[in-house]
Tab-separated table of C-alpha atoms and ligand atoms in Angstrom:
chain	number	residue	atom	x	y	z
T	1	MET	CA	74.752	36.822	25.507
T	2	SER	CA	74.572	33.192	26.701
T	3	ASP	CA	77.670	31.572	28.254
T	4	THR	CA	79.168	29.226	25.680
T	5	PRO	CA	78.558	25.537	26.635
T	6	VAL	CA	82.038	23.688	26.844
T	7	MET	CA	82.528	21.716	23.635
T	8	PRO	CA	84.976	18.864	22.964
T	9	PRO	CA	87.479	19.822	20.396
T	10	ARG	CA	85.823	17.734	17.684
T	11	LEU	CA	82.699	19.646	17.898
T	12	ALA	CA	84.129	23.095	18.655
T	13	PRO	CA	84.571	24.327	14.945
T	14	LEU	CA	81.070	23.267	14.144
T	15	PHE	CA	79.544	24.935	17.099
T	16	ALA	CA	81.413	28.116	16.547
T	17	ALA	CA	80.233	28.231	13.019
T	18	GLU	CA	76.668	27.830	14.114
T	19	ARG	CA	76.956	30.420	16.690
T	20	GLN	CA	78.136	32.834	14.037
T	21	ARG	CA	75.317	31.724	11.754
T	22	PHE	CA	72.867	32.480	14.500
T	23	ILE	CA	74.366	35.955	15.127
T	24	ASP	CA	74.396	36.918	11.404
T	25	ALA	CA	70.694	35.783	10.962
T	26	HIS	CA	69.281	37.417	14.255
T	27	PRO	CA	70.397	41.011	14.592
T	28	ARG	CA	66.906	42.075	16.233
T	29	SER	CA	67.073	39.149	18.713
T	30	LEU	CA	70.761	40.084	19.547
T	31	ALA	CA	69.737	43.836	19.897
T	32	LEU	CA	66.698	42.806	22.304
T	33	SER	CA	68.999	40.553	24.292
T	34	GLN	CA	71.456	43.280	24.972
T	35	ARG	CA	68.724	45.960	25.698
T	36	ALA	CA	66.858	43.609	28.038
T	37	GLN	CA	70.167	43.207	30.085
T	38	ALA	CA	69.428	46.506	31.744
T	39	HIS	CA	66.263	45.558	33.587
T	40	PHE	CA	66.055	41.774	33.618
T	41	LEU	CA	68.290	39.614	35.639
T	42	PHE	CA	70.447	37.789	32.896
T	43	GLY	CA	68.451	39.811	30.342
T	44	VAL	CA	65.372	37.672	30.456
T	45	PRO	CA	62.022	37.715	32.326
T	46	LEU	CA	62.659	34.191	33.606
T	47	HIS	CA	66.238	33.147	33.977
T	48	TRP	CA	65.706	29.650	32.431
T	49	MET	CA	65.142	31.426	29.158
T	50	ARG	CA	68.856	31.943	28.902
T	51	ASP	CA	69.416	28.274	29.137
T	52	TRP	CA	69.548	27.794	25.339
T	53	PRO	CA	72.723	26.824	23.369
T	54	SER	CA	72.222	29.850	20.976
T	55	PRO	CA	74.748	32.792	21.622
T	56	ALA	CA	71.586	35.296	22.290
T	57	THR	CA	67.962	34.655	23.440
T	58	LEU	CA	65.441	34.044	20.781
T	59	PHE	CA	62.800	36.732	21.158
T	60	VAL	CA	59.312	35.804	19.805
T	61	ARG	CA	57.099	37.966	17.689
T	62	GLN	CA	54.286	35.369	17.639
T	63	ALA	CA	53.556	31.762	17.770
T	64	GLN	CA	50.663	30.100	16.153
T	65	GLY	CA	49.859	26.350	15.419
T	66	VAL	CA	53.499	24.983	15.150
T	67	THR	CA	55.073	28.069	13.721
T	68	LEU	CA	57.054	30.402	15.775
T	69	GLU	CA	58.184	33.681	14.290
T	70	CYS	CA	61.013	35.363	15.957
T	71	ALA	CA	61.867	39.056	16.254
T	72	ASP	CA	63.860	38.893	13.050
T	73	GLY	CA	60.935	37.634	11.117
T	74	LEU	CA	62.116	34.159	10.585
T	75	ARG	CA	59.561	31.319	10.839
T	76	HIS	CA	60.748	28.382	12.970
T	77	THR	CA	58.891	24.979	12.833
T	78	ASP	CA	58.349	24.321	16.567
T	79	PHE	CA	58.863	20.905	17.849
T	80	CYS	CA	59.688	22.263	21.345
T	81	LEU	CA	56.341	23.460	21.802
T	82	GLY	CA	57.211	25.373	25.124
T	83	ASP	CA	58.435	22.099	26.437
T	84	THR	CA	54.921	20.703	26.340
T	85	GLY	CA	52.809	23.796	27.388
T	86	ALA	CA	51.900	24.218	23.734
T	87	MET	CA	51.557	20.460	23.011
T	88	PHE	CA	48.314	21.074	21.381
T	89	GLY	CA	49.826	23.888	19.198
T	90	HIS	CA	50.249	27.707	19.963
T	91	SER	CA	46.916	29.309	20.568
T	92	PRO	CA	44.648	26.549	19.588
T	93	PRO	CA	41.677	28.258	18.099
T	94	PRO	CA	38.847	26.893	20.475
T	95	VAL	CA	40.899	27.945	23.458
T	96	ALA	CA	41.767	31.296	22.074
T	97	GLU	CA	38.198	32.011	21.316
T	98	ALA	CA	37.089	30.911	24.887
T	99	ILE	CA	39.758	33.120	26.397
T	100	ALA	CA	38.647	36.190	24.290
T	101	HIS	CA	34.981	35.546	25.189
T	102	GLN	CA	35.770	35.170	28.948
T	103	ALA	CA	38.240	38.057	28.938
T	104	ALA	CA	35.492	40.590	28.765
T	105	ARG	CA	33.322	38.958	31.373
T	106	GLY	CA	35.631	38.680	34.476
T	107	LEU	CA	39.162	37.387	34.972
T	108	THR	CA	39.143	36.496	38.732
T	109	CYS	CA	36.722	36.714	41.516
T	110	MET	CA	37.368	33.824	43.994
T	111	LEU	CA	34.116	32.100	43.052
T	112	PRO	CA	33.568	29.400	40.510
T	113	SER	CA	32.244	30.213	37.262
T	114	THR	CA	28.959	28.568	35.849
T	115	GLU	CA	31.211	26.437	33.699
T	116	ALA	CA	32.761	24.935	36.741
T	117	ALA	CA	30.331	21.829	37.202
T	118	ASP	CA	30.774	21.065	33.544
T	119	VAL	CA	34.612	21.162	33.846
T	120	GLY	CA	34.399	18.771	36.774
T	121	GLU	CA	32.265	16.210	34.780
T	122	ARG	CA	34.605	16.402	31.608
T	123	LEU	CA	37.743	16.003	33.818
T	124	ALA	CA	36.225	12.910	35.445
T	125	GLN	CA	35.141	11.484	31.827
T	126	ARG	CA	38.581	12.137	30.354
T	127	PHE	CA	40.997	11.141	33.167
T	128	GLY	CA	38.849	8.482	34.921
T	129	LEU	CA	39.006	9.918	38.443
T	130	PRO	CA	35.814	11.330	40.149
T	131	CYS	CA	37.201	14.215	42.230
T	132	TRP	CA	39.192	17.380	41.104
T	133	GLN	CA	40.930	20.344	42.322
T	134	LEU	CA	42.706	23.092	40.398
T	135	ALA	CA	46.039	24.998	40.664
T	136	LEU	CA	47.804	27.391	38.422
T	137	THR	CA	50.975	25.261	37.700
T	138	ALA	CA	52.073	21.768	37.854
T	139	SER	CA	54.615	22.538	40.567
T	140	ASP	CA	51.780	24.006	42.661
T	141	ALA	CA	49.630	20.942	41.931
T	142	ASN	CA	52.432	18.642	43.014
T	143	ARG	CA	53.178	20.632	46.156
T	144	PHE	CA	49.567	20.552	47.183
T	145	VAL	CA	49.064	17.027	46.457
T	146	LEU	CA	52.144	16.047	48.764
T	147	ARG	CA	50.638	18.052	51.437
T	148	TRP	CA	47.251	16.264	51.255
T	149	ALA	CA	49.031	12.918	51.009
T	150	ARG	CA	50.925	13.547	54.297
T	151	ALA	CA	47.866	15.040	55.998
T	152	VAL	CA	45.604	11.805	55.148
T	153	THR	CA	48.303	9.141	55.789
T	154	ARG	CA	49.899	10.962	58.554
T	155	ARG	CA	53.220	9.580	57.226
T	156	PRO	CA	56.187	11.966	56.753
T	157	GLN	CA	58.134	10.508	53.800
T	158	VAL	CA	57.569	10.813	50.094
T	159	LEU	CA	59.303	8.767	47.463
T	160	VAL	CA	60.502	9.839	44.081
T	161	PHE	CA	62.571	8.381	41.272
T	162	ASP	CA	66.217	9.463	40.562
T	163	GLY	CA	66.329	11.984	37.753
T	164	CYS	CA	62.629	13.010	38.585
T	165	TYR	CA	61.606	16.684	37.904
T	166	HIS	CA	58.008	17.553	39.251
T	167	GLY	CA	58.550	21.460	39.203
T	168	ALA	CA	59.745	23.869	41.777
T	169	VAL	CA	58.732	21.447	44.679
T	170	ASP	CA	61.229	21.333	47.360
T	171	ASP	CA	60.525	17.891	48.533
T	172	THR	CA	61.349	16.526	45.109
T	173	LEU	CA	64.533	18.544	44.518
T	174	VAL	CA	66.786	15.721	45.704
T	175	ASP	CA	69.172	13.295	44.124
T	176	ARG	CA	70.547	9.716	44.563
T	177	ASP	CA	74.185	9.567	45.251
T	178	PRO	CA	75.153	6.883	42.841
T	179	ALA	CA	78.266	5.950	44.906
T	180	THR	CA	76.230	5.251	48.266
T	181	GLY	CA	72.636	5.038	47.007
T	182	GLN	CA	71.837	7.750	49.612
T	183	THR	CA	69.353	10.489	48.972
T	184	VAL	CA	71.127	13.930	48.968
T	185	PRO	CA	69.963	17.487	48.382
T	186	ARG	CA	70.269	18.440	44.649
T	187	PRO	CA	73.387	20.565	44.555
T	188	SER	CA	72.085	23.096	41.949
T	189	VAL	CA	69.136	24.201	43.968
T	190	LEU	CA	69.516	27.739	45.397
T	191	GLY	CA	68.940	28.848	48.967
T	192	GLN	CA	68.296	25.530	50.578
T	193	VAL	CA	68.300	25.445	54.304
T	194	HIS	CA	65.987	22.550	54.935
T	195	ASN	CA	67.295	19.078	54.487
T	196	HIS	CA	64.653	17.645	52.171
T	197	ALA	CA	66.637	14.353	51.915
T	198	ALA	CA	65.432	13.977	55.356
T	199	HIS	CA	61.861	13.381	54.306
T	200	THR	CA	62.134	12.155	50.823
T	201	ARG	CA	63.547	8.853	49.454
T	202	VAL	CA	64.970	8.510	45.971
T	203	VAL	CA	65.214	5.150	44.154
T	204	PRO	CA	66.128	4.148	40.607
T	205	PHE	CA	63.340	3.992	38.058
T	206	ASN	CA	62.381	0.557	36.946
T	207	ASP	CA	63.881	-1.019	39.959
T	208	LEU	CA	61.135	-2.903	41.871
T	209	ALA	CA	63.569	-4.211	44.486
T	210	ALA	CA	64.699	-0.756	45.469
T	211	LEU	CA	61.037	0.546	45.387
T	212	GLU	CA	59.872	-2.327	47.798
T	213	ALA	CA	62.791	-1.735	50.214
T	214	ALA	CA	61.964	2.114	50.402
T	215	LEU	CA	58.193	1.301	51.042
T	216	ALA	CA	58.946	-1.370	53.500
T	217	PRO	CA	59.221	0.872	56.617
T	218	GLY	CA	55.715	1.829	56.206
T	219	ASP	CA	56.308	5.613	56.662
T	220	VAL	CA	55.963	6.705	52.885
T	221	ALA	CA	52.880	8.823	52.267
T	222	ALA	CA	53.028	9.012	48.604
T	223	LEU	CA	55.114	7.681	45.621
T	224	LEU	CA	55.219	10.750	43.281
T	225	ALA	CA	56.220	9.605	39.844
T	226	GLU	CA	56.024	10.293	36.117
T	227	PRO	CA	54.845	7.149	34.323
T	228	ALA	CA	57.857	7.500	32.211
T	229	LEU	CA	60.913	9.742	33.136
T	230	THR	CA	60.725	12.617	30.761
T	231	ASN	CA	62.998	15.255	32.252
T	232	PHE	CA	66.215	13.332	32.518
T	233	GLY	CA	66.099	11.920	29.054
T	234	LEU	CA	63.097	9.848	28.057
T	235	VAL	CA	63.070	6.642	30.135
T	236	PRO	CA	60.030	4.492	29.382
T	237	PRO	CA	58.756	2.006	32.113
T	238	ALA	CA	59.858	-1.738	31.723
T	239	PRO	CA	57.100	-4.005	30.676
T	240	GLY	CA	55.171	-4.915	33.787
T	241	PHE	CA	56.831	-2.258	35.991
T	242	TRP	CA	53.832	-0.145	36.819
T	243	ALA	CA	51.510	-3.110	37.442
T	244	ALA	CA	53.908	-4.268	40.133
T	245	ALA	CA	54.787	-0.881	41.451
T	246	GLN	CA	51.109	-0.113	41.821
T	247	ALA	CA	50.647	-3.213	43.737
T	248	LEU	CA	53.619	-2.537	46.154
T	249	CYS	CA	52.115	0.835	46.798
T	250	GLN	CA	48.758	-0.625	47.714
T	251	ARG	CA	50.364	-3.351	49.993
T	252	HIS	CA	52.292	-0.794	51.958
T	253	GLY	CA	49.456	1.804	52.149
T	254	THR	CA	51.303	4.461	50.088
T	255	LEU	CA	49.383	6.544	47.700
T	256	LEU	CA	50.409	6.385	44.060
T	257	VAL	CA	50.624	9.770	42.516
T	258	LEU	CA	51.029	9.874	38.774
T	259	ASP	CA	52.442	13.146	37.331
T	260	GLU	CA	51.244	13.247	33.743
T	261	THR	CA	52.179	16.632	32.967
T	262	HIS	CA	54.475	15.347	30.104
T	263	THR	CA	53.047	11.949	29.579
T	264	LEU	CA	49.849	13.574	28.384
T	265	SER	CA	51.511	12.957	25.094
T	266	CYS	CA	50.593	9.241	25.283
T	267	GLY	CA	47.176	9.638	24.232
T	268	PRO	CA	43.848	11.083	25.475
T	269	GLY	CA	43.901	10.851	29.248
T	270	GLY	CA	47.630	10.239	29.477
T	271	HIS	CA	49.626	7.281	30.124
T	272	ALA	CA	47.636	5.895	32.976
T	273	ARG	CA	44.434	5.949	31.025
T	274	GLN	CA	46.158	4.491	27.950
T	275	HIS	CA	47.748	1.642	29.905
T	276	GLY	CA	44.719	0.767	32.551
T	277	LEU	CA	46.681	2.006	35.635
T	278	ARG	CA	44.708	2.975	38.742
T	279	PRO	CA	46.475	5.693	40.516
T	280	ASP	CA	45.204	7.288	43.804
T	281	VAL	CA	46.022	10.826	42.277
T	282	LEU	CA	46.640	12.188	38.866
T	283	VAL	CA	48.401	15.447	38.189
T	284	VAL	CA	48.215	17.275	34.966
T	285	GLY	CA	49.586	20.758	34.183
T	286	LYS	CA	51.263	22.730	31.285
T	287	ALA	CA	49.099	21.702	28.339
T	288	VAL	CA	46.034	20.688	30.109
T	289	ALA	CA	44.184	24.161	29.293
T	290	GLY	CA	45.779	24.480	25.957
T	291	GLY	CA	48.750	26.494	27.403
T	292	LEU	CA	47.017	29.044	29.703
T	293	PRO	CA	48.400	28.604	33.275
T	294	CYS	CA	46.421	25.818	34.855
T	295	ALA	CA	46.910	22.440	36.387
T	296	VAL	CA	44.596	19.846	37.738
T	297	TYR	CA	44.722	17.099	40.154
T	298	GLY	CA	42.209	14.190	40.542
T	299	PHE	CA	41.707	11.531	42.949
T	300	THR	CA	39.600	8.595	43.966
T	301	GLY	CA	36.400	8.708	45.824
T	302	ALA	CA	37.897	7.003	48.759
T	303	LEU	CA	40.783	9.482	48.915
T	304	ALA	CA	38.403	12.304	48.592
T	305	GLU	CA	36.762	11.040	51.782
T	306	ARG	CA	39.938	11.046	53.793
T	307	MET	CA	40.798	14.470	52.425
T	308	ARG	CA	37.595	15.890	53.676
T	309	ALA	CA	38.207	14.231	56.965
T	310	ALA	CA	41.600	15.662	57.269
T	311	LYS	CA	40.300	19.190	56.478
T	312	ASP	CA	37.292	18.901	58.721
T	313	GLY	CA	39.572	17.769	61.512
T	314	ALA	CA	41.897	20.633	61.237
T	315	PRO	CA	41.503	23.765	63.149
T	316	GLU	CA	40.070	26.781	61.128
T	317	GLY	CA	42.785	28.856	59.227
T	318	HIS	CA	45.295	28.334	56.427
T	319	SER	CA	45.411	24.913	54.922
T	320	GLY	CA	48.664	25.723	53.008
T	321	ILE	CA	46.812	24.475	49.850
T	322	GLY	CA	45.602	26.665	47.049
T	323	THR	CA	46.482	30.119	45.659
T	324	THR	CA	44.171	33.232	45.216
T	325	LEU	CA	44.072	33.118	41.296
T	326	SER	CA	43.639	29.352	41.041
T	327	ALA	CA	40.521	28.035	39.142
T	328	ASN	CA	39.836	31.742	38.073
T	329	PRO	CA	37.123	32.111	35.371
T	330	LEU	CA	39.636	32.678	32.733
T	331	THR	CA	41.360	29.321	33.595
T	332	LEU	CA	38.188	27.593	33.675
T	333	ALA	CA	36.997	28.875	30.292
T	334	ALA	CA	40.218	27.833	28.689
T	335	LEU	CA	40.189	24.529	30.451
T	336	HIS	CA	36.587	23.745	29.378
T	337	ALA	CA	37.450	24.505	25.767
T	338	ALA	CA	40.584	22.277	25.909
T	339	LEU	CA	38.590	19.366	27.376
T	340	ASN	CA	35.948	19.649	24.658
T	341	HIS	CA	38.306	20.133	21.739
T	342	LEU	CA	41.937	19.026	22.325
T	343	HIS	CA	41.653	16.186	24.744
T	344	THR	CA	40.084	14.096	22.203
T	345	GLU	CA	40.916	11.046	19.737
T	346	ALA	CA	40.488	13.399	16.903
T	347	ALA	CA	43.292	15.716	18.161
T	348	TYR	CA	45.606	12.932	19.009
T	349	ALA	CA	45.267	10.890	15.957
T	350	PRO	CA	47.565	13.129	13.653
T	351	MET	CA	50.020	13.968	16.551
T	352	LEU	CA	50.575	10.275	16.950
T	353	ALA	CA	50.805	9.568	13.310
T	354	ARG	CA	53.320	12.320	12.733
T	355	ALA	CA	55.540	11.363	15.693
T	356	GLU	CA	55.710	7.851	14.321
T	357	GLN	CA	56.756	9.014	10.989
T	358	LEU	CA	59.423	11.135	12.597
T	359	GLU	CA	60.715	8.285	14.823
T	360	GLN	CA	60.857	5.916	11.847
T	361	GLY	CA	62.723	8.636	9.647
T	362	LEU	CA	65.280	9.316	12.258
T	363	LEU	CA	65.877	5.603	13.054
T	364	ARG	CA	66.366	4.802	9.304
T	365	ARG	CA	68.859	7.479	9.019
T	366	ILE	CA	70.767	6.668	12.314
T	367	GLN	CA	71.060	3.155	10.996
T	368	ALA	CA	72.166	4.069	7.460
T	369	ALA	CA	74.872	6.421	8.847
T	370	GLY	CA	76.056	3.714	11.253
T	371	ARG	CA	75.741	6.036	14.325
T	372	PRO	CA	75.331	4.519	17.804
T	373	TRP	CA	72.369	6.561	18.595
T	374	THR	CA	68.693	5.672	19.363
T	375	VAL	CA	65.243	7.315	19.243
T	376	THR	CA	62.640	6.859	22.094
T	377	ARG	CA	59.054	7.654	21.577
T	378	LEU	CA	56.107	8.166	24.008
T	379	GLY	CA	53.165	8.919	21.975
T	380	ALA	CA	53.513	12.361	20.340
T	381	ARG	CA	56.701	12.980	22.290
T	382	LEU	CA	60.140	11.671	21.160
T	383	GLU	CA	63.729	11.938	21.822
T	384	LEU	CA	66.872	11.692	19.735
T	385	GLN	CA	69.287	10.002	22.182
T	386	PHE	CA	72.837	9.956	21.371
T	387	MET	CA	73.441	6.556	23.086
T	388	PRO	CA	73.231	3.047	21.778
T	389	HIS	CA	70.006	2.049	23.592
T	390	THR	CA	66.832	3.439	25.362
T	391	PRO	CA	68.130	4.335	28.918
T	392	ARG	CA	66.478	2.173	31.650
T	393	HIS	CA	67.130	4.720	34.599
T	394	ALA	CA	68.732	7.952	35.206
T	395	GLN	CA	72.210	6.503	35.715
T	396	ASP	CA	72.231	5.336	32.019
T	397	VAL	CA	71.646	8.947	30.916
T	398	ARG	CA	74.463	10.099	33.236
T	399	ASP	CA	76.894	7.375	31.925
T	400	LEU	CA	75.951	7.608	28.256
T	401	GLY	CA	74.513	10.993	27.434
T	402	GLN	CA	76.291	13.709	25.240
T	403	PRO	CA	75.195	16.972	26.390
T	404	ALA	CA	77.653	18.832	24.080
T	405	LEU	CA	76.458	16.953	21.080
T	406	GLU	CA	72.640	17.740	22.198
T	407	ALA	CA	73.614	21.572	22.367
T	408	CYS	CA	75.305	21.372	18.876
T	409	THR	CA	72.365	19.522	17.424
T	410	HIS	CA	69.809	22.097	18.974
T	411	LEU	CA	71.688	24.978	17.473
T	412	PHE	CA	72.225	23.495	14.185
T	413	MET	CA	68.531	22.691	13.780
T	414	LEU	CA	67.415	26.157	14.903
T	415	ASN	CA	69.655	27.603	12.389
T	416	ARG	CA	67.804	25.657	9.727
T	417	GLY	CA	64.399	26.749	11.059
T	418	VAL	CA	63.488	23.709	13.284
T	419	LEU	CA	63.054	24.142	16.993
T	420	LEU	CA	63.846	21.256	19.326
T	421	THR	CA	63.934	21.484	23.157
T	422	PRO	CA	67.216	23.180	24.344
T	423	PHE	CA	67.937	19.923	26.272
T	424	HIS	CA	67.668	16.211	25.440
T	425	SER	CA	66.746	16.876	21.725
T	426	MET	CA	63.138	16.233	22.645
T	427	MET	CA	60.412	16.695	19.958
T	428	LEU	CA	56.701	17.009	20.246
T	429	CYS	CA	54.190	16.683	17.379
T	430	ALA	CA	51.048	18.789	17.745
T	431	PRO	CA	47.847	18.213	15.783
T	432	ALA	CA	48.856	20.910	13.299
T	433	THR	CA	52.322	19.425	12.493
T	434	THR	CA	52.275	18.351	8.785
T	435	ALA	CA	54.248	15.697	7.158
T	436	GLY	CA	56.065	18.483	5.258
T	437	GLN	CA	57.246	19.799	8.452
T	438	VAL	CA	58.418	16.255	9.483
T	439	ALA	CA	60.212	16.061	6.247
T	440	GLN	CA	61.809	19.455	7.012
T	441	LEU	CA	63.305	18.214	10.372
T	442	LEU	CA	64.600	14.936	8.618
T	443	GLN	CA	66.198	17.102	5.804
T	444	ALA	CA	68.067	19.150	8.566
T	445	PHE	CA	68.961	15.925	10.282
T	446	ASP	CA	70.569	14.720	7.210
T	447	GLU	CA	72.579	17.829	6.815
T	448	LEU	CA	73.651	17.353	10.508
T	449	LEU	CA	74.731	13.765	9.754
T	450	ALA	CA	76.651	14.858	6.719
T	451	THR	CA	78.365	17.634	8.681
T	452	LEU	CA	79.225	16.122	12.005
T	453	PRO	CA	82.740	15.067	12.211
P	1	PLP	C1	56.570	16.134	34.941
P	1	PLP	C2	56.571	17.640	35.292
P	1	PLP	N1	55.823	18.060	36.428
P	1	PLP	C3	55.649	19.156	36.810
P	1	PLP	C4	56.375	20.143	36.218
P	1	PLP	C5	56.346	21.558	36.633
P	1	PLP	O1	55.660	22.343	35.814
P	1	PLP	P1	55.536	24.018	35.885
P	1	PLP	O2	56.874	24.459	35.665
P	1	PLP	O3	54.512	24.322	34.896
P	1	PLP	O4	54.991	24.085	37.209
P	1	PLP	C6	57.289	19.765	35.052
P	1	PLP	C7	57.971	20.765	34.344
P	1	PLP	O5	58.745	20.596	33.439
P	1	PLP	C8	57.270	18.540	34.564
P	1	PLP	O6	57.992	18.009	33.586
């Protein structure tokens, strides 16, 4: 069983009732939760899977399109979509077919498959950068990009925004102390011995003066950033922020690395493509190959030259970049199918239309109920935010967020067959999300509004 999140007294009775409702409806998930305790730490194959507000882990029988069937045979409409990994739906048919086809023809061989050249051309067409490399996860890709950036610039520092998350990347697991503005190690990170705050600077998002001050010493190899913060509550860039930030990076010789792993929701090619930004490096993971483990990073021709020179200038041996299974033929087959069939205008059009319907429906209800909440949307991704306005930086989220209400909302919706992310009440619409499923979510939200004290 999961630990019970701490609830304020006004939400405690509702949360207790929802926990009981979950227990009554999920006897098989409960039994599997208890059984898995014997051989899995915390009873789950990855400890994060326990970080859901439900009293037991929801075990999945199958997931297809936007429907997830749990061990108890209940069908949940999935707006969490694996926190973006399944943004194009679970097992998109073209990707599933490509995987099945390739599975019988070799899974891994440390050599490129015959599809590789085509994949490179399609990546360049879709994302607008000419040169590419593959990794297996976005965490890996970000880690490798930082290594390349330090190698080519010969600068030690990296710069990130307060509230960032770029995966299990030590350099980025740092915080900004709100009292002093200093960069400090993130206290939740386990087993830290190196002081990453020594080589990483953190500045508030949307703060050009702070960004300029951090770049000014001329020792920053790369600014690694999501185009909008998506992991600390959805925080969009202020108008003009990126044009100015990009110019500052250029002026100070710092590489601009945009991590589009979540902002791929903006439209085909991600936020940078949609808004005409010109990063030096682009990273995309999670959904890029339709949900099969894969991440890609692309870079300009000028940077490719510098990367070549850095590699050629180094002694023979380990570069510290890449892993054995990266770019295996199975991954390339899935990526190829995803580039051909998922990263398209046709796939995005219904996602964007449904997300807009959902945004408008939620906003209308919030207004009618007179609640001091808002909804922020980034293409196919949106967030119900229990605060009066869209946050401008991470500190707004710290000051205004209501994690207990988020947890309550998540469980309430889950018990009504609607799956949101287990944090931040985030929702994604996939190409297969229907107007009926949007209406289902809105109906559950009506019920929540009527029930909340
Ligand atoms: C923006 C961003 N980058 C990178 C990652 C890391 O992805 P992965 O866990 O697949 O390595 C995440 C994960 O949530 C993310 O949100």
